[in-house]
mmCIF file with all atom_site columns, C-alpha atoms in Angstrom:
data_model
loop_
_atom_site.group_PDB
_atom_site.id
_atom_site.type_symbol
_atom_site.label_atom_id
_atom_site.label_alt_id
_atom_site.label_comp_id
_atom_site.label_asym_id
_atom_site.label_entity_id
_atom_site.label_seq_id
_atom_site.pdbx_PDB_ins_code
_atom_site.Cartn_x
_atom_site.Cartn_y
_atom_site.Cartn_z
_atom_site.occupancy
_atom_site.B_iso_or_equiv
_atom_site.pdbx_formal_charge
_atom_site.auth_seq_id
_atom_site.auth_comp_id
_atom_site.auth_asym_id
_atom_site.auth_atom_id
_atom_site.pdbx_PDB_model_num
ATOM 1   C CA . MET A 1 1   ? -0.029  -0.050 -0.045 1.00 0.00 ? 1   MET A CA 1
ATOM 2   C CA . ARG A 1 2   ? 1.276   3.516  -0.834 1.00 0.00 ? 2   ARG A CA 1
ATOM 3   C CA . VAL A 1 3   ? 0.561   6.334  1.586  1.00 0.00 ? 3   VAL A CA 1
ATOM 4   C CA . ARG A 1 4   ? 1.171   10.021 1.246  1.00 0.00 ? 4   ARG A CA 1
ATOM 5   C CA . HIS A 1 5   ? 2.521   12.072 4.076  1.00 0.00 ? 5   HIS A CA 1
ATOM 6   C CA . GLU A 1 6   ? 1.127   15.657 4.867  1.00 0.00 ? 6   GLU A CA 1
ATOM 7   C CA . ASP A 1 7   ? 4.407   17.041 3.233  1.00 0.00 ? 7   ASP A CA 1
ATOM 8   C CA . GLY A 1 8   ? 3.854   15.208 0.000  1.00 0.00 ? 8   GLY A CA 1
ATOM 9   C CA . ARG A 1 9   ? 6.386   12.438 0.484  1.00 0.00 ? 9   ARG A CA 1
ATOM 10  C CA . THR A 1 10  ? 5.094   8.811  -0.275 1.00 0.00 ? 10  THR A CA 1
ATOM 11  C CA . THR A 1 11  ? 5.869   5.631  1.435  1.00 0.00 ? 11  THR A CA 1
ATOM 12  C CA . THR A 1 12  ? 5.190   2.004  0.517  1.00 0.00 ? 12  THR A CA 1
ATOM 13  C CA . LEU A 1 13  ? 3.976   -0.242 3.360  1.00 0.00 ? 13  LEU A CA 1
ATOM 14  C CA . ALA A 1 14  ? 4.171   -3.930 2.971  1.00 0.00 ? 14  ALA A CA 1
ATOM 15  C CA . CYS A 1 15  ? 0.982   -5.375 4.596  1.00 0.00 ? 15  CYS A CA 1
ATOM 16  C CA . ASP A 1 16  ? -2.095  -7.485 4.123  1.00 0.00 ? 16  ASP A CA 1
ATOM 17  C CA . THR A 1 17  ? -4.668  -5.245 5.749  1.00 0.00 ? 17  THR A CA 1
ATOM 18  C CA . VAL A 1 18  ? -4.901  -1.584 6.736  1.00 0.00 ? 18  VAL A CA 1
ATOM 19  C CA . VAL A 1 19  ? -7.345  -0.226 9.359  1.00 0.00 ? 19  VAL A CA 1
ATOM 20  C CA . PHE A 1 20  ? -7.820  3.427  9.796  1.00 0.00 ? 20  PHE A CA 1
ATOM 21  C CA . THR A 1 21  ? -9.742  4.819  12.714 1.00 0.00 ? 21  THR A CA 1
ATOM 22  C CA . ALA A 1 22  ? -10.540 8.236  14.080 1.00 0.00 ? 22  ALA A CA 1
ATOM 23  C CA . ASP A 1 23  ? -13.043 9.965  16.304 1.00 0.00 ? 23  ASP A CA 1
ATOM 24  C CA . TRP A 1 24  ? -13.190 7.190  18.886 1.00 0.00 ? 24  TRP A CA 1
ATOM 25  C CA . ILE A 1 25  ? -16.009 7.026  21.297 1.00 0.00 ? 25  ILE A CA 1
ATOM 26  C CA . PRO A 1 26  ? -15.048 7.438  24.963 1.00 0.00 ? 26  PRO A CA 1
ATOM 27  C CA . ASP A 1 27  ? -15.245 4.561  27.393 1.00 0.00 ? 27  ASP A CA 1
ATOM 28  C CA . HIS A 1 28  ? -18.407 6.082  28.707 1.00 0.00 ? 28  HIS A CA 1
ATOM 29  C CA . GLU A 1 29  ? -20.964 3.125  29.211 1.00 0.00 ? 29  GLU A CA 1
ATOM 30  C CA . LEU A 1 30  ? -21.014 3.280  33.148 1.00 0.00 ? 30  LEU A CA 1
ATOM 31  C CA . ALA A 1 31  ? -21.173 7.115  33.101 1.00 0.00 ? 31  ALA A CA 1
ATOM 32  C CA . ARG A 1 32  ? -24.057 6.922  30.498 1.00 0.00 ? 32  ARG A CA 1
ATOM 33  C CA . ARG A 1 33  ? -25.901 4.230  32.315 1.00 0.00 ? 33  ARG A CA 1
ATOM 34  C CA . GLY A 1 34  ? -25.403 6.029  35.630 1.00 0.00 ? 34  GLY A CA 1
ATOM 35  C CA . GLY A 1 35  ? -27.250 9.033  34.220 1.00 0.00 ? 35  GLY A CA 1
ATOM 36  C CA . LEU A 1 36  ? -24.434 11.510 34.193 1.00 0.00 ? 36  LEU A CA 1
ATOM 37  C CA . PRO A 1 37  ? -25.102 14.483 31.832 1.00 0.00 ? 37  PRO A CA 1
ATOM 38  C CA . MET A 1 38  ? -23.261 13.735 28.441 1.00 0.00 ? 38  MET A CA 1
ATOM 39  C CA . ASP A 1 39  ? -21.556 16.130 26.083 1.00 0.00 ? 39  ASP A CA 1
ATOM 40  C CA . PRO A 1 40  ? -22.882 15.755 22.563 1.00 0.00 ? 40  PRO A CA 1
ATOM 41  C CA . GLY A 1 41  ? -19.476 16.659 21.097 1.00 0.00 ? 41  GLY A CA 1
ATOM 42  C CA . THR A 1 42  ? -17.038 14.496 22.974 1.00 0.00 ? 42  THR A CA 1
ATOM 43  C CA . LEU A 1 43  ? -19.690 11.841 23.792 1.00 0.00 ? 43  LEU A CA 1
ATOM 44  C CA . GLY A 1 44  ? -18.201 11.715 27.226 1.00 0.00 ? 44  GLY A CA 1
ATOM 45  C CA . PRO A 1 45  ? -19.571 13.193 30.508 1.00 0.00 ? 45  PRO A CA 1
ATOM 46  C CA . ALA A 1 46  ? -19.962 16.947 30.639 1.00 0.00 ? 46  ALA A CA 1
ATOM 47  C CA . HIS A 1 47  ? -17.323 18.216 33.062 1.00 0.00 ? 47  HIS A CA 1
ATOM 48  C CA . ASP A 1 48  ? -15.769 21.477 34.254 1.00 0.00 ? 48  ASP A CA 1
ATOM 49  C CA . PRO A 1 49  ? -12.041 22.364 34.510 1.00 0.00 ? 49  PRO A CA 1
ATOM 50  C CA . ALA A 1 50  ? -11.744 20.549 37.866 1.00 0.00 ? 50  ALA A CA 1
ATOM 51  C CA . TYR A 1 51  ? -13.048 17.314 36.192 1.00 0.00 ? 51  TYR A CA 1
ATOM 52  C CA . ARG A 1 52  ? -16.288 17.411 38.135 1.00 0.00 ? 52  ARG A CA 1
ATOM 53  C CA . THR A 1 53  ? -19.360 15.875 36.413 1.00 0.00 ? 53  THR A CA 1
ATOM 54  C CA . GLY A 1 54  ? -22.958 16.767 36.935 1.00 0.00 ? 54  GLY A CA 1
ATOM 55  C CA . GLU A 1 55  ? -23.130 14.194 39.786 1.00 0.00 ? 55  GLU A CA 1
ATOM 56  C CA . PRO A 1 56  ? -21.630 15.466 43.151 1.00 0.00 ? 56  PRO A CA 1
ATOM 57  C CA . GLY A 1 57  ? -18.564 13.361 44.019 1.00 0.00 ? 57  GLY A CA 1
ATOM 58  C CA . VAL A 1 58  ? -18.162 11.949 40.608 1.00 0.00 ? 58  VAL A CA 1
ATOM 59  C CA . PHE A 1 59  ? -14.953 13.071 38.693 1.00 0.00 ? 59  PHE A CA 1
ATOM 60  C CA . ALA A 1 60  ? -13.994 11.937 35.191 1.00 0.00 ? 60  ALA A CA 1
ATOM 61  C CA . VAL A 1 61  ? -10.567 11.975 33.345 1.00 0.00 ? 61  VAL A CA 1
ATOM 62  C CA . GLY A 1 62  ? -8.826  10.487 30.435 1.00 0.00 ? 62  GLY A CA 1
ATOM 63  C CA . ASN A 1 63  ? -10.532 8.267  27.717 1.00 0.00 ? 63  ASN A CA 1
ATOM 64  C CA . LEU A 1 64  ? -13.836 8.530  29.690 1.00 0.00 ? 64  LEU A CA 1
ATOM 65  C CA . LEU A 1 65  ? -13.963 12.196 28.553 1.00 0.00 ? 65  LEU A CA 1
ATOM 66  C CA . HIS A 1 66  ? -12.752 12.069 25.049 1.00 0.00 ? 66  HIS A CA 1
ATOM 67  C CA . GLY A 1 67  ? -11.854 8.772  23.343 1.00 0.00 ? 67  GLY A CA 1
ATOM 68  C CA . GLY A 1 68  ? -8.668  8.140  21.533 1.00 0.00 ? 68  GLY A CA 1
ATOM 69  C CA . GLU A 1 69  ? -6.258  10.561 23.414 1.00 0.00 ? 69  GLU A CA 1
ATOM 70  C CA . GLY A 1 70  ? -2.816  9.344  24.262 1.00 0.00 ? 70  GLY A CA 1
ATOM 71  C CA . ALA A 1 71  ? -1.484  8.224  27.570 1.00 0.00 ? 71  ALA A CA 1
ATOM 72  C CA . VAL A 1 72  ? 0.174   11.670 28.125 1.00 0.00 ? 72  VAL A CA 1
ATOM 73  C CA . THR A 1 73  ? -3.187  13.354 28.139 1.00 0.00 ? 73  THR A CA 1
ATOM 74  C CA . ALA A 1 74  ? -4.707  10.756 30.487 1.00 0.00 ? 74  ALA A CA 1
ATOM 75  C CA . ALA A 1 75  ? -1.805  10.979 32.897 1.00 0.00 ? 75  ALA A CA 1
ATOM 76  C CA . ARG A 1 76  ? -1.832  14.787 32.829 1.00 0.00 ? 76  ARG A CA 1
ATOM 77  C CA . GLU A 1 77  ? -5.525  14.746 33.646 1.00 0.00 ? 77  GLU A CA 1
ATOM 78  C CA . GLY A 1 78  ? -5.006  12.108 36.392 1.00 0.00 ? 78  GLY A CA 1
ATOM 79  C CA . ARG A 1 79  ? -2.307  14.371 38.087 1.00 0.00 ? 79  ARG A CA 1
ATOM 80  C CA . ALA A 1 80  ? -4.577  17.425 37.674 1.00 0.00 ? 80  ALA A CA 1
ATOM 81  C CA . VAL A 1 81  ? -7.683  15.834 39.288 1.00 0.00 ? 81  VAL A CA 1
ATOM 82  C CA . THR A 1 82  ? -6.001  14.971 42.486 1.00 0.00 ? 82  THR A CA 1
ATOM 83  C CA . ALA A 1 83  ? -6.187  18.336 44.064 1.00 0.00 ? 83  ALA A CA 1
ATOM 84  C CA . PRO A 1 84  ? -10.010 18.717 43.296 1.00 0.00 ? 84  PRO A CA 1
ATOM 85  C CA . VAL A 1 85  ? -10.679 15.276 44.602 1.00 0.00 ? 85  VAL A CA 1
ATOM 86  C CA . LEU A 1 86  ? -8.745  15.867 47.833 1.00 0.00 ? 86  LEU A CA 1
ATOM 87  C CA . ARG A 1 87  ? -10.477 19.194 48.299 1.00 0.00 ? 87  ARG A CA 1
ATOM 88  C CA . HIS A 1 88  ? -13.841 17.402 47.805 1.00 0.00 ? 88  HIS A CA 1
ATOM 89  C CA . LEU A 1 89  ? -12.961 14.704 50.203 1.00 0.00 ? 89  LEU A CA 1
ATOM 90  C CA . ALA A 1 90  ? -11.848 17.231 52.892 1.00 0.00 ? 90  ALA A CA 1
ATOM 91  C CA . THR A 1 91  ? -14.679 19.742 52.480 1.00 0.00 ? 91  THR A CA 1
ATOM 92  C CA . GLY A 1 92  ? -17.549 17.922 50.906 1.00 0.00 ? 92  GLY A CA 1
ATOM 93  C CA . ALA A 1 93  ? -17.845 21.120 48.660 1.00 0.00 ? 93  ALA A CA 1
ATOM 94  C CA . TRP A 1 94  ? -19.173 20.644 45.078 1.00 0.00 ? 94  TRP A CA 1
ATOM 95  C CA . PRO A 1 95  ? -19.192 24.149 43.524 1.00 0.00 ? 95  PRO A CA 1
ATOM 96  C CA . ALA A 1 96  ? -21.743 24.569 40.768 1.00 0.00 ? 96  ALA A CA 1
ATOM 97  C CA . SER A 1 97  ? -20.279 24.678 37.309 1.00 0.00 ? 97  SER A CA 1
ATOM 98  C CA . GLY A 1 98  ? -20.878 27.648 35.023 1.00 0.00 ? 98  GLY A CA 1
ATOM 99  C CA . PRO A 1 99  ? -22.259 27.911 31.490 1.00 0.00 ? 99  PRO A CA 1
ATOM 100 C CA . PRO A 1 100 ? -21.475 25.248 28.840 1.00 0.00 ? 100 PRO A CA 1
ATOM 101 C CA . LEU A 1 101 ? -18.658 25.739 26.437 1.00 0.00 ? 101 LEU A CA 1
ATOM 102 C CA . THR A 1 102 ? -19.768 25.147 22.750 1.00 0.00 ? 102 THR A CA 1
ATOM 103 C CA . VAL A 1 103 ? -18.030 25.060 19.487 1.00 0.00 ? 103 VAL A CA 1
ATOM 104 C CA . GLU A 1 104 ? -18.985 25.818 15.857 1.00 0.00 ? 104 GLU A CA 1
ATOM 105 C CA . ALA A 1 105 ? -17.873 23.755 12.832 1.00 0.00 ? 105 ALA A CA 1
ATOM 106 C CA . PRO A 1 106 ? -15.329 23.012 11.699 1.00 0.00 ? 106 PRO A CA 1
ATOM 107 C CA . LEU A 1 107 ? -14.545 22.527 15.406 1.00 0.00 ? 107 LEU A CA 1
ATOM 108 C CA . LYS A 1 108 ? -15.983 19.250 16.687 1.00 0.00 ? 108 LYS A CA 1
ATOM 109 C CA . TRP A 1 109 ? -15.641 19.504 20.437 1.00 0.00 ? 109 TRP A CA 1
ATOM 110 C CA . ILE A 1 110 ? -14.035 21.059 23.419 1.00 0.00 ? 110 ILE A CA 1
ATOM 111 C CA . ALA A 1 111 ? -12.960 19.683 26.744 1.00 0.00 ? 111 ALA A CA 1
ATOM 112 C CA . PRO A 1 112 ? -13.771 20.565 29.366 1.00 0.00 ? 112 PRO A CA 1
ATOM 113 C CA . ASN A 1 113 ? -17.149 21.468 28.132 1.00 0.00 ? 113 ASN A CA 1
ATOM 114 C CA . LEU A 1 114 ? -18.410 23.527 31.235 1.00 0.00 ? 114 LEU A CA 1
ATOM 115 C CA . THR A 1 115 ? -16.918 26.689 32.702 1.00 0.00 ? 115 THR A CA 1
ATOM 116 C CA . GLY A 1 116 ? -15.800 26.708 36.220 1.00 0.00 ? 116 GLY A CA 1
ATOM 117 C CA . PRO A 1 117 ? -12.842 27.196 38.531 1.00 0.00 ? 117 PRO A CA 1
ATOM 118 C CA . GLY A 1 118 ? -9.500  25.562 38.102 1.00 0.00 ? 118 GLY A CA 1
ATOM 119 C CA . GLY A 1 119 ? -7.923  23.737 35.318 1.00 0.00 ? 119 GLY A CA 1
ATOM 120 C CA . GLY A 1 120 ? -5.328  24.282 32.611 1.00 0.00 ? 120 GLY A CA 1
ATOM 121 C CA . PRO A 1 121 ? -5.728  24.645 28.771 1.00 0.00 ? 121 PRO A CA 1
ATOM 122 C CA . LEU A 1 122 ? -8.726  23.462 27.057 1.00 0.00 ? 122 LEU A CA 1
ATOM 123 C CA . LEU A 1 123 ? -8.629  20.776 24.355 1.00 0.00 ? 123 LEU A CA 1
ATOM 124 C CA . LEU A 1 124 ? -10.296 21.339 20.974 1.00 0.00 ? 124 LEU A CA 1
ATOM 125 C CA . ARG A 1 125 ? -10.715 19.004 18.063 1.00 0.00 ? 125 ARG A CA 1
ATOM 126 C CA . THR A 1 126 ? -11.413 19.819 14.455 1.00 0.00 ? 126 THR A CA 1
ATOM 127 C CA . GLY A 1 127 ? -13.006 18.048 11.611 1.00 0.00 ? 127 GLY A CA 1
ATOM 128 C CA . ARG A 1 128 ? -10.609 19.363 8.996  1.00 0.00 ? 128 ARG A CA 1
ATOM 129 C CA . ARG A 1 129 ? -7.094  20.581 8.568  1.00 0.00 ? 129 ARG A CA 1
ATOM 130 C CA . MET A 1 130 ? -6.592  24.259 9.460  1.00 0.00 ? 130 MET A CA 1
ATOM 131 C CA . THR A 1 131 ? -3.412  26.356 9.057  1.00 0.00 ? 131 THR A CA 1
ATOM 132 C CA . ALA A 1 132 ? -2.892  28.504 12.293 1.00 0.00 ? 132 ALA A CA 1
ATOM 133 C CA . PRO A 1 133 ? -6.650  29.127 12.804 1.00 0.00 ? 133 PRO A CA 1
ATOM 134 C CA . LEU A 1 134 ? -7.775  32.298 14.551 1.00 0.00 ? 134 LEU A CA 1
ATOM 135 C CA . LEU A 1 135 ? -9.774  31.109 17.635 1.00 0.00 ? 135 LEU A CA 1
ATOM 136 C CA . VAL A 1 136 ? -12.442 33.438 18.916 1.00 0.00 ? 136 VAL A CA 1
ATOM 137 C CA . VAL A 1 137 ? -14.269 32.899 22.334 1.00 0.00 ? 137 VAL A CA 1
ATOM 138 C CA . SER A 1 138 ? -17.346 34.905 23.049 1.00 0.00 ? 138 SER A CA 1
ATOM 139 C CA . GLN A 1 139 ? -20.266 34.975 25.458 1.00 0.00 ? 139 GLN A CA 1
ATOM 140 C CA . ASP A 1 140 ? -23.479 36.904 25.054 1.00 0.00 ? 140 ASP A CA 1
ATOM 141 C CA . GLY A 1 141 ? -21.923 38.958 22.205 1.00 0.00 ? 141 GLY A CA 1
ATOM 142 C CA . ALA A 1 142 ? -18.720 39.901 24.027 1.00 0.00 ? 142 ALA A CA 1
ATOM 143 C CA . VAL A 1 143 ? -15.495 38.666 22.808 1.00 0.00 ? 143 VAL A CA 1
ATOM 144 C CA . LEU A 1 144 ? -13.494 37.155 25.627 1.00 0.00 ? 144 LEU A CA 1
ATOM 145 C CA . HIS A 1 145 ? -10.446 35.981 23.719 1.00 0.00 ? 145 HIS A CA 1
ATOM 146 C CA . ARG A 1 146 ? -9.014  36.077 20.294 1.00 0.00 ? 146 ARG A CA 1
ATOM 147 C CA . ARG A 1 147 ? -5.752  34.348 19.329 1.00 0.00 ? 147 ARG A CA 1
ATOM 148 C CA . ARG A 1 148 ? -4.273  32.509 16.459 1.00 0.00 ? 148 ARG A CA 1
ATOM 149 C CA . ALA A 1 149 ? -3.145  28.963 17.017 1.00 0.00 ? 149 ALA A CA 1
ATOM 150 C CA . ALA A 1 150 ? 0.580   28.689 16.800 1.00 0.00 ? 150 ALA A CA 1
ATOM 151 C CA . ARG A 1 151 ? 0.648   25.855 14.392 1.00 0.00 ? 151 ARG A CA 1
ATOM 152 C CA . ALA A 1 152 ? -1.350  23.924 11.741 1.00 0.00 ? 152 ALA A CA 1
ATOM 153 C CA . VAL A 1 153 ? -4.072  21.699 13.187 1.00 0.00 ? 153 VAL A CA 1
ATOM 154 C CA . PRO A 1 154 ? -4.713  18.333 11.730 1.00 0.00 ? 154 PRO A CA 1
ATOM 155 C CA . PRO A 1 155 ? -8.197  16.775 11.784 1.00 0.00 ? 155 PRO A CA 1
ATOM 156 C CA . GLY A 1 156 ? -8.853  14.129 14.443 1.00 0.00 ? 156 GLY A CA 1
ATOM 157 C CA . ARG A 1 157 ? -6.100  15.465 16.738 1.00 0.00 ? 157 ARG A CA 1
ATOM 158 C CA . THR A 1 158 ? -6.556  17.677 19.781 1.00 0.00 ? 158 THR A CA 1
ATOM 159 C CA . PHE A 1 159 ? -4.996  21.053 20.165 1.00 0.00 ? 159 PHE A CA 1
ATOM 160 C CA . PRO A 1 160 ? -4.864  23.435 23.112 1.00 0.00 ? 160 PRO A CA 1
ATOM 161 C CA . LEU A 1 161 ? -6.826  26.660 23.814 1.00 0.00 ? 161 LEU A CA 1
ATOM 162 C CA . ALA A 1 162 ? -5.396  28.914 26.395 1.00 0.00 ? 162 ALA A CA 1
ATOM 163 C CA . ALA A 1 163 ? -7.502  29.430 29.339 1.00 0.00 ? 163 ALA A CA 1
ATOM 164 C CA . ASP A 1 164 ? -6.402  32.906 30.391 1.00 0.00 ? 164 ASP A CA 1
ATOM 165 C CA . TRP A 1 165 ? -9.773  34.257 29.364 1.00 0.00 ? 165 TRP A CA 1
ATOM 166 C CA . ARG A 1 166 ? -11.929 32.180 31.765 1.00 0.00 ? 166 ARG A CA 1
ATOM 167 C CA . ASP A 1 167 ? -12.082 34.723 34.521 1.00 0.00 ? 167 ASP A CA 1
ATOM 168 C CA . ARG A 1 168 ? -13.794 37.071 32.075 1.00 0.00 ? 168 ARG A CA 1
ATOM 169 C CA . ALA A 1 169 ? -16.707 34.633 31.351 1.00 0.00 ? 169 ALA A CA 1
ATOM 170 C CA . ASP A 1 170 ? -19.792 35.495 33.296 1.00 0.00 ? 170 ASP A CA 1
ATOM 171 C CA . PRO A 1 171 ? -20.767 32.426 35.577 1.00 0.00 ? 171 PRO A CA 1
ATOM 172 C CA . GLN A 1 172 ? -24.454 33.497 35.348 1.00 0.00 ? 172 GLN A CA 1
ATOM 173 C CA . GLY A 1 173 ? -24.200 34.320 31.579 1.00 0.00 ? 173 GLY A CA 1
ATOM 174 C CA . GLY A 1 174 ? -25.164 32.339 28.414 1.00 0.00 ? 174 GLY A CA 1
ATOM 175 C CA . PRO A 1 175 ? -22.992 29.607 26.781 1.00 0.00 ? 175 PRO A CA 1
ATOM 176 C CA . VAL A 1 176 ? -19.549 30.438 25.965 1.00 0.00 ? 176 VAL A CA 1
ATOM 177 C CA . HIS A 1 177 ? -18.950 29.952 22.124 1.00 0.00 ? 177 HIS A CA 1
ATOM 178 C CA . ILE A 1 178 ? -15.686 29.026 20.432 1.00 0.00 ? 178 ILE A CA 1
ATOM 179 C CA . ARG A 1 179 ? -15.348 29.495 16.800 1.00 0.00 ? 179 ARG A CA 1
ATOM 180 C CA . ILE A 1 180 ? -12.828 30.004 14.023 1.00 0.00 ? 180 ILE A CA 1
ATOM 181 C CA . GLY A 1 181 ? -12.646 33.696 13.162 1.00 0.00 ? 181 GLY A CA 1
#
């Protein structure tokens, strides 16, 4: 089989069968059956930046949230969830999440998909290749963030969205929209 790389080079692969996959479905069966609110984009549980789901005491990370991510992402989320879990165990507190985060095509999903305290960069996935897209974040007509991605973004791969705008989102406001400007 001959395959072409993104840079135009071709390679011949000696093989009997080739299977291509993408857009994996998260390992969400228990979450779905348990009645957790699910995100229509990622197909995993809706969650905030502290990995809290809609059910008090239930946290979610890794391939439960967005299938097909690498071990590095799952490990990073596993480390990041320890402080919110320990805080919950110590205080019993379960702060309410804020408005949902939504995306417009060609973006497919964002994680986390609820606003709230804590957390690092957000992950976005696109349905088509984009060269350094301009990402625009807005809520109720006000632009909260506008920045060009630092690199080309291939389809079916996640890329980060800085979270430095989150404190400007109104926790009582409407959904926060992310689009390509």
